Every structure is written in C-alpha cells, then in structure tokens.
Short mmCIF file of C-alpha atoms in Angstrom, two decimals:
data_model
loop_
_atom_site.label_atom_id
_atom_site.label_comp_id
_atom_site.label_asym_id
_atom_site.label_seq_id
_atom_site.Cartn_x
_atom_site.Cartn_y
_atom_site.Cartn_z
CA UNK A 6 37.72 174.20 248.37
CA UNK A 7 34.52 176.03 247.37
CA UNK A 8 33.11 178.81 245.21
CA UNK A 9 30.08 180.94 245.84
CA UNK A 10 27.41 180.96 243.18
CA UNK A 11 27.49 184.69 243.06
CA UNK A 12 31.24 184.68 242.53
CA UNK A 13 30.84 182.29 239.64
CA UNK A 14 28.26 184.43 237.83
CA UNK A 15 30.30 187.60 238.60
CA UNK A 16 33.50 186.06 237.12
CA UNK A 17 31.77 185.28 233.85
CA UNK A 18 29.67 188.35 233.62
CA UNK A 19 32.00 190.04 231.09
CA UNK A 20 31.25 187.27 228.49
CA UNK A 21 27.70 186.08 229.38
CA UNK A 22 24.35 187.65 230.07
CA UNK A 23 23.40 185.09 232.80
CA UNK A 24 20.69 185.35 235.41
CA UNK A 25 21.15 183.65 238.77
CA UNK A 26 17.88 182.48 240.49
CA UNK A 27 18.60 181.56 244.03
CA UNK A 28 20.96 182.43 246.89
CA UNK A 29 24.22 183.84 245.79
CA UNK A 30 25.88 182.81 248.90
CA UNK A 31 25.47 179.13 248.27
CA UNK A 32 28.77 177.31 248.28
CA UNK A 33 29.66 174.83 245.48
CA UNK A 34 32.15 172.17 246.35
CA UNK A 35 32.41 170.39 242.98
CA UNK A 36 31.08 170.22 239.55
CA UNK A 37 29.05 167.05 238.63
CA UNK A 38 26.76 165.40 236.00
CA UNK A 39 23.21 166.21 236.22
CA UNK A 40 21.97 162.72 237.32
CA UNK A 41 24.52 162.31 240.21
CA UNK A 42 25.00 165.89 241.46
CA UNK A 43 24.54 166.32 245.11
CA UNK A 44 23.37 169.36 247.19
CA UNK A 45 26.88 170.70 247.26
CA UNK A 46 27.51 170.42 243.52
CA UNK A 47 26.83 172.43 240.37
CA UNK A 48 25.73 170.86 237.09
CA UNK A 49 24.15 171.85 233.70
CA UNK A 50 21.36 170.85 231.32
CA UNK A 51 22.07 171.67 227.65
CA UNK A 52 20.02 169.11 225.68
CA UNK A 53 16.18 168.98 225.90
CA UNK A 54 16.07 165.14 225.91
CA UNK A 55 17.63 165.23 229.41
CA UNK A 56 15.06 167.63 230.78
CA UNK A 57 13.21 164.78 232.37
CA UNK A 58 16.04 164.34 234.83
CA UNK A 59 16.00 167.91 235.98
CA UNK A 60 13.15 167.66 238.56
CA UNK A 61 14.93 164.76 240.26
CA UNK A 62 18.45 166.35 240.49
CA UNK A 63 19.68 167.20 243.99
CA UNK A 64 22.21 169.67 242.61
CA UNK A 65 22.88 172.98 244.40
CA UNK A 66 22.40 174.73 241.17
CA UNK A 67 21.72 173.89 237.49
CA UNK A 68 22.94 175.82 234.53
CA UNK A 69 20.06 175.84 231.94
CA UNK A 70 18.95 177.58 228.69
CA UNK A 71 15.81 179.74 228.45
CA UNK A 72 13.71 176.76 227.25
CA UNK A 73 14.27 174.93 230.54
CA UNK A 74 14.11 178.01 232.78
CA UNK A 75 10.57 177.42 234.20
CA UNK A 76 11.28 173.76 235.17
CA UNK A 77 14.57 174.67 236.62
CA UNK A 78 13.24 177.58 238.73
CA UNK A 79 10.55 175.23 240.07
CA UNK A 80 13.31 172.76 241.05
CA UNK A 81 15.46 175.24 242.90
CA UNK A 82 18.53 177.42 242.24
CA UNK A 83 19.58 177.83 238.64
CA UNK A 84 21.67 180.00 236.27
CA UNK A 85 19.80 180.87 233.04
CA UNK A 86 21.96 181.66 230.05
CA UNK A 87 21.53 181.35 226.34
CA UNK A 88 24.30 178.70 225.83
CA UNK A 89 24.50 176.52 228.99
CA UNK A 90 27.04 174.10 227.48
CA UNK A 91 29.50 176.92 226.69
CA UNK A 92 28.82 178.52 230.05
CA UNK A 93 29.56 175.31 231.88
CA UNK A 94 32.80 174.91 229.88
CA UNK A 95 33.91 178.37 231.17
CA UNK A 96 32.89 177.28 234.76
CA UNK A 97 35.27 174.31 234.39
CA UNK A 98 38.03 176.62 233.28
CA UNK A 99 37.32 178.97 236.14
CA UNK A 100 37.26 176.13 238.59
CA UNK A 101 40.73 174.81 237.35
CA UNK A 102 42.22 178.26 237.68
CA UNK A 103 40.77 178.76 241.25
CA UNK A 104 41.84 175.34 242.48
CA UNK A 105 45.20 175.05 240.77
CA UNK A 106 47.94 173.84 243.23
CA UNK A 107 50.01 176.60 244.72
CA UNK A 108 52.93 177.64 242.45
CA UNK A 109 51.49 175.70 239.42
CA UNK A 110 51.74 178.89 237.26
CA UNK A 111 54.68 180.51 239.13
CA UNK A 112 58.31 181.22 238.18
CA UNK A 113 60.94 179.15 236.51
CA UNK A 114 61.39 175.58 237.86
CA UNK A 115 64.03 173.44 236.32
CA UNK A 116 64.31 169.99 237.89
CA UNK A 117 67.88 169.16 238.65
CA UNK A 118 67.72 165.90 236.66
CA UNK A 119 66.63 167.65 233.46
CA UNK A 120 69.15 168.18 230.73
CA UNK A 121 69.12 171.60 229.00
CA UNK A 122 71.49 172.06 226.05
CA UNK A 123 73.46 175.15 226.56
CA UNK A 124 72.30 176.59 223.26
CA UNK A 125 68.62 176.23 224.21
CA UNK A 126 66.75 179.47 225.00
CA UNK A 127 64.16 179.32 227.81
CA UNK A 128 62.05 182.44 228.53
CA UNK A 129 60.90 183.52 231.99
CA UNK A 130 58.67 181.21 233.78
CA UNK A 131 59.48 178.03 231.86
CA UNK A 132 59.12 174.79 233.96
CA UNK A 133 60.99 171.63 233.03
CA UNK A 134 60.22 168.34 234.83
CA UNK A 135 62.28 165.53 235.91
CA UNK A 136 64.60 163.77 233.42
CA UNK A 137 63.33 165.97 230.56
CA UNK A 138 65.69 166.82 227.69
CA UNK A 139 65.87 170.04 225.83
CA UNK A 140 67.93 170.01 222.68
CA UNK A 141 70.17 172.50 221.00
CA UNK A 142 68.76 175.86 219.83
CA UNK A 143 65.29 174.91 221.11
CA UNK A 144 63.34 178.06 221.97
CA UNK A 145 60.65 177.89 224.67
CA UNK A 146 58.40 180.84 225.24
CA UNK A 147 57.27 182.39 228.51
CA UNK A 148 55.44 180.05 230.80
CA UNK A 149 55.96 176.88 228.75
CA UNK A 150 55.80 173.74 230.88
CA UNK A 151 57.56 170.46 229.90
CA UNK A 152 56.58 167.45 231.92
CA UNK A 153 58.68 164.66 233.27
CA UNK A 154 60.68 162.63 230.76
CA UNK A 155 59.69 165.00 227.93
CA UNK A 156 61.91 165.26 224.93
CA UNK A 157 62.27 168.48 223.02
CA UNK A 158 64.57 168.15 220.01
CA UNK A 159 66.97 170.60 218.59
CA UNK A 160 65.66 173.70 216.71
CA UNK A 161 62.15 173.26 218.18
CA UNK A 162 60.09 176.35 218.82
CA UNK A 163 57.35 176.28 221.48
CA UNK A 164 55.08 179.40 222.08
CA UNK A 165 54.25 181.13 225.32
CA UNK A 166 51.86 179.29 227.67
CA UNK A 167 52.00 175.87 226.04
CA UNK A 168 51.92 172.90 228.33
CA UNK A 169 53.54 169.56 227.52
CA UNK A 170 52.66 166.66 229.87
CA UNK A 171 54.86 163.83 230.88
CA UNK A 172 56.67 161.78 228.18
CA UNK A 173 55.75 164.15 225.30
CA UNK A 174 58.24 164.06 222.40
CA UNK A 175 58.67 166.98 220.05
CA UNK A 176 61.12 165.99 217.41
CA UNK A 177 63.75 168.12 215.77
CA UNK A 178 62.72 171.23 213.82
CA UNK A 179 58.98 171.09 214.84
CA UNK A 180 57.02 174.02 216.29
CA UNK A 181 54.03 174.61 218.41
CA UNK A 182 52.26 177.89 218.85
CA UNK A 183 50.97 179.59 222.01
CA UNK A 184 48.70 178.06 224.69
CA UNK A 185 48.74 174.63 223.30
CA UNK A 186 48.06 171.61 225.59
CA UNK A 187 49.75 168.24 224.74
CA UNK A 188 48.79 165.21 226.89
CA UNK A 189 51.02 162.43 228.04
CA UNK A 190 52.89 160.28 225.53
CA UNK A 191 52.08 162.27 222.40
CA UNK A 192 54.75 162.16 219.72
CA UNK A 193 55.11 165.24 217.44
CA UNK A 194 57.45 164.83 214.41
CA UNK A 195 58.18 161.04 214.22
CA UNK A 196 59.04 159.95 210.73
CA UNK A 197 56.15 159.62 208.34
CA UNK A 198 55.42 156.24 206.83
CA UNK A 199 57.36 156.46 203.51
CA UNK A 200 59.06 153.58 201.67
CA UNK A 201 59.72 152.78 198.05
CA UNK A 202 59.57 149.14 196.93
CA UNK A 203 62.79 147.89 195.28
CA UNK A 204 63.67 144.31 194.49
CA UNK A 205 61.26 142.79 196.96
CA UNK A 206 62.36 145.18 199.80
CA UNK A 207 61.36 148.53 201.14
CA UNK A 208 63.80 151.41 200.64
CA UNK A 209 63.30 154.22 203.34
CA UNK A 210 62.29 157.71 202.00
CA UNK A 211 63.89 160.12 204.49
CA UNK A 212 61.24 162.48 205.98
CA UNK A 213 62.78 165.97 205.52
CA UNK A 214 59.84 168.07 206.52
CA UNK A 215 58.66 168.98 210.07
CA UNK A 216 55.40 169.58 212.01
CA UNK A 217 53.90 173.09 212.29
CA UNK A 218 51.27 173.46 214.99
CA UNK A 219 49.28 176.67 215.45
CA UNK A 220 47.92 178.40 218.60
CA UNK A 221 45.43 177.03 221.02
CA UNK A 222 45.71 173.45 219.83
CA UNK A 223 45.05 170.49 222.16
CA UNK A 224 46.60 167.07 221.44
CA UNK A 225 45.37 163.95 223.22
CA UNK A 226 47.40 161.21 224.92
CA UNK A 227 49.52 158.92 222.69
CA UNK A 228 48.51 160.80 219.56
CA UNK A 229 50.99 160.87 216.84
CA UNK A 230 51.63 163.54 214.27
CA UNK A 231 54.19 162.61 211.65
CA UNK A 232 56.63 164.99 210.04
CA UNK A 233 56.30 165.75 206.44
CA UNK A 234 58.35 163.97 203.74
CA UNK A 235 59.34 167.16 201.88
CA UNK A 236 56.88 169.78 203.15
CA UNK A 237 55.56 170.28 206.66
CA UNK A 238 52.60 168.57 208.29
CA UNK A 239 50.44 171.54 209.43
CA UNK A 240 47.87 171.67 212.29
CA UNK A 241 46.22 175.10 212.22
CA UNK A 242 44.90 177.24 215.12
CA UNK A 243 42.37 175.78 217.53
CA UNK A 244 42.48 172.17 216.27
CA UNK A 245 41.45 169.53 218.90
CA UNK A 246 42.83 166.05 218.57
CA UNK A 247 41.60 163.27 221.00
CA UNK A 248 43.68 160.38 222.29
CA UNK A 249 45.25 157.84 219.84
CA UNK A 250 44.74 159.96 216.83
CA UNK A 251 47.13 159.32 213.98
CA UNK A 252 47.92 162.27 211.48
CA UNK A 253 50.03 161.08 208.60
CA UNK A 254 52.90 162.90 206.85
CA UNK A 255 52.15 166.07 204.84
CA UNK A 256 48.54 166.25 206.19
CA UNK A 257 46.98 169.75 206.73
CA UNK A 258 44.25 170.12 209.23
CA UNK A 259 42.27 173.34 209.03
CA UNK A 260 41.49 175.69 211.93
CA UNK A 261 39.15 174.60 214.72
CA UNK A 262 38.63 171.10 213.38
CA UNK A 263 38.11 168.36 215.99
CA UNK A 264 38.83 164.65 215.77
CA UNK A 265 37.65 162.01 218.27
CA UNK A 266 39.68 159.08 219.68
CA UNK A 267 41.39 156.52 217.27
CA UNK A 268 40.59 158.70 214.10
CA UNK A 269 43.31 158.33 211.47
CA UNK A 270 44.29 160.65 208.56
CA UNK A 271 46.50 159.18 205.92
CA UNK A 272 49.35 161.06 204.25
CA UNK A 273 48.89 164.12 202.13
CA UNK A 274 45.17 164.53 202.98
CA UNK A 275 43.78 167.92 203.51
CA UNK A 276 41.07 168.48 206.15
CA UNK A 277 39.19 171.80 206.02
CA UNK A 278 38.36 174.19 208.85
CA UNK A 279 35.61 173.66 211.34
CA UNK A 280 35.31 169.92 210.49
CA UNK A 281 34.63 167.05 212.87
CA UNK A 282 35.79 163.52 212.57
CA UNK A 283 34.10 160.84 214.71
CA UNK A 284 35.94 158.21 216.69
CA UNK A 285 37.66 155.50 214.71
CA UNK A 286 36.95 157.13 211.44
CA UNK A 287 39.58 157.04 208.67
CA UNK A 288 40.40 159.59 205.87
CA UNK A 289 42.46 158.00 203.02
CA UNK A 290 45.58 159.64 201.69
CA UNK A 291 45.58 162.56 199.12
CA UNK A 292 41.94 163.33 199.67
CA UNK A 293 40.44 166.76 200.48
CA UNK A 294 37.56 167.68 202.82
CA UNK A 295 35.91 171.02 202.46
CA UNK A 296 35.26 173.33 205.38
CA UNK A 297 32.39 172.26 207.68
CA UNK A 298 32.40 168.61 206.74
CA UNK A 299 31.40 166.23 209.52
CA UNK A 300 32.34 162.53 209.26
CA UNK A 301 30.42 159.97 211.49
CA UNK A 302 32.24 157.66 213.80
CA UNK A 303 33.92 154.52 212.20
CA UNK A 304 33.34 155.86 208.70
CA UNK A 305 35.97 155.48 205.96
CA UNK A 306 36.27 158.42 203.66
CA UNK A 307 37.34 157.05 200.26
CA UNK A 308 36.69 160.09 198.11
CA UNK A 309 37.14 163.82 198.46
CA UNK A 310 34.24 165.70 199.75
CA UNK A 311 33.79 169.31 198.30
CA UNK A 312 30.49 170.36 199.97
CA UNK A 313 29.81 171.02 203.59
CA UNK A 314 27.53 168.48 205.35
CA UNK A 315 27.33 165.37 207.39
CA UNK A 316 28.66 162.17 205.89
CA UNK A 317 28.52 158.58 206.95
CA UNK A 318 29.99 155.36 205.51
CA UNK A 319 28.96 152.45 207.75
CA UNK A 320 27.90 148.85 207.18
CA UNK A 321 25.28 148.28 209.90
CA UNK A 322 26.27 145.64 212.64
CA UNK A 323 24.26 142.45 212.61
CA UNK A 324 24.59 138.88 213.86
CA UNK A 325 27.45 137.33 211.98
CA UNK A 326 25.39 134.85 209.84
CA UNK A 327 23.16 137.66 208.60
CA UNK A 328 26.04 139.96 208.08
CA UNK A 329 27.90 137.47 205.90
CA UNK A 330 24.67 137.01 203.67
CA UNK A 331 24.41 140.79 203.32
CA UNK A 332 28.07 141.18 202.50
CA UNK A 333 27.88 138.44 199.82
CA UNK A 334 24.78 140.33 198.27
CA UNK A 335 26.78 143.58 198.43
CA UNK A 336 29.48 142.10 196.26
CA UNK A 337 26.87 141.34 193.56
CA UNK A 338 25.40 144.93 193.33
CA UNK A 339 27.45 145.88 190.34
CA UNK A 340 26.20 142.90 188.40
CA UNK A 341 22.68 143.48 189.62
CA UNK A 342 23.00 147.02 188.54
CA UNK A 343 24.05 146.07 184.93
CA UNK A 344 21.12 143.52 184.74
CA UNK A 345 18.62 146.25 185.88
CA UNK A 346 19.99 148.63 183.19
CA UNK A 347 19.69 146.01 180.51
CA UNK A 348 16.09 145.24 181.68
CA UNK A 349 15.15 148.91 181.65
CA UNK A 350 16.49 149.32 178.14
CA UNK A 351 14.46 146.29 176.96
CA UNK A 352 11.41 147.63 178.60
CA UNK A 353 11.90 151.08 177.02
CA UNK A 354 12.30 149.54 173.58
CA UNK A 355 9.16 147.39 173.89
CA UNK A 356 7.20 150.38 175.19
CA UNK A 357 8.25 152.44 172.19
CA UNK A 358 7.17 149.71 169.71
CA UNK A 359 3.74 149.45 171.43
CA UNK A 360 3.28 153.29 171.09
CA UNK A 361 4.16 153.28 167.40
CA UNK A 362 1.69 150.44 166.71
CA UNK A 363 -1.13 152.34 168.47
#
C-alpha cells in the first residue's frame, strides 16, 4: 500500500506549517532510515550531525528542518518543517492508521475461547483475544482490546481505547486510563517486594494497595509495575516505560516521564514530571527526583535530587587490571581527603606564623 506525498502533508496540515518541495503525486511505499531509504521510501533528518548523509540518500522524500532546507532541496523532494522529528512521529501514526488491517478497529469481537465473568462490564467495541480471562466486576471502556492469553483481574477498570497485547496481566483492583498501550508480557499489579525479617526467616507483608495508571501511558514488553503495600503505586498521564522496566511498590511516576529499557525504581521512590531515566539506571527506594531531572544510562541514584538538570553516576569502563587499580584507589579517597585537610591546616598555621613574624 502507498500514500501520496501531497496526502501526507494535507493530513498533517492542521497541526504543522510544513512546505512540500517536489511532486505531490509521488507515491511512498514505506518509511525508512535516512542511510538506507530507497526511491520509494520516505525518511527524515532531525540532527545536524547526520546532515552529511543527506546528499547520498536515495529517498523519495526527506523531512528536514529549516537549517537543512537548502541541502535537502538540492538533493530532491523534501518536506520542510520546524520540528522534523515530531513531524515524522506523526507520519508513523498516520501510516499505521492508514495501513491497519481491515476490522482492526471495528466492533466487538470476543473470541469463543475467552472467559468473561458474568459480572464484568464490557462497553461497545471491546475486543477480547483467545484464552483471555476477564474477572468479576471488571469494567472495560469503549474500544478496549485485550490480547490472547491476557488476564484481567476482578474490580479492574480500563479506560476507552486502551490496548493490551498478548499475555498482559492486570491484577485485581488495578486501573488504567484511556488510550494506553501495554505490550506483550507486561504485569501490572503483582505483589510488591515486602518482607519482614523474623527469627532468621522472612515474613510476608501483604500488599494491600493497587496500581493506578493514567491516560496515554505506554508500557513495554515484560515490564512489571508492583502494587502498593498500603497505598497505590501511581503512574501519571503520558508516562512511557520501555521493555523490562521494574517499578517497585508505592512508587509515584510523574506525568510525561520516560524510562528506557531495564531501568529500575525501588519502592516508595517519587519521580517527578517530565523526567527521563536512561537504560539500566536505578533509583533507590524512598528517594525523590524533582521535575525535569534527567538520569544518564546505567547510573545509580543514591540520593534525592531537588533541582532540574542532567545527572550521571558512572565509573568509566576500562581494561580489568586498570579498573581494579582505580577501584582500589577510590576506596582510599576518604583517607586521602582527611590527610589533605590536615595538611592544609598545617600549611595555614605555618603561613600565619610567618606573617606575624614579618
């Protein structure tokens, strides 16, 4: 299937002031990266450091910003817009809508192998896949999709237009807002990790809270969001969680925060709005991050951060022998600091005596 360049620009005209340079009747068969796009594909350039690849691109059309407009026009067809990355994101959404399989957003479709508790309430247009299970008093809004082998517990509320992929579990009492996307294998509302030590053993602390997820949240494959111990774990509107992210019990994640793959947030931490957490980074329990805090990949956050900014906590990679030497030196930093302070005090005293004598 194809789309005309002119139709793409027209479809997005209500949001963007974009200028098409080239033939609007050119047909686009696919979207592709800049370096590999063919004469039948559309691509984009958003970062100046990749501009050197523009002239060599064989793409049918390139979406560019004003700074690259001259080079793009010299190359061939292009769409010039202030924010090419956002524009391309909208094109991907348009492309998916236009090329959705027939009936993908149609009426109700309950697979005969699915189990629907008689007390569950399903609005118009709900789709339930094979072997899915919908628990008692669950409420699913209009257009909700539950994938194959999905499990929706009792007293669950899911807002209109939310899509749950195959093998997603939403445990008892949890809720998701509207237009959320949950990818395969995600688990929402498993027990938080709570145990009390007693006589050399661990006594389970029952997790009595739930998980409350806002609107327009996207949750990656095999991500786990634990239910709260006493209060709910809360994921606010617009949060984006990558694959294999772990959110501990009682955590609160502020609106429009994004976390990359394998990030982990320990119990009772509070993450502000519009934050980013890089892949593999860890936020320890009971800490707070202010709004607009950005954590580099693989960092470990060991203290609360109260000011917006970009923070990094990494020990640089090195060959193992050199790394061991550096690590051994690092362990002595406190002792070296105390020795330096003592030396400074001695120097200050000696300097003071010299000045008095003069």
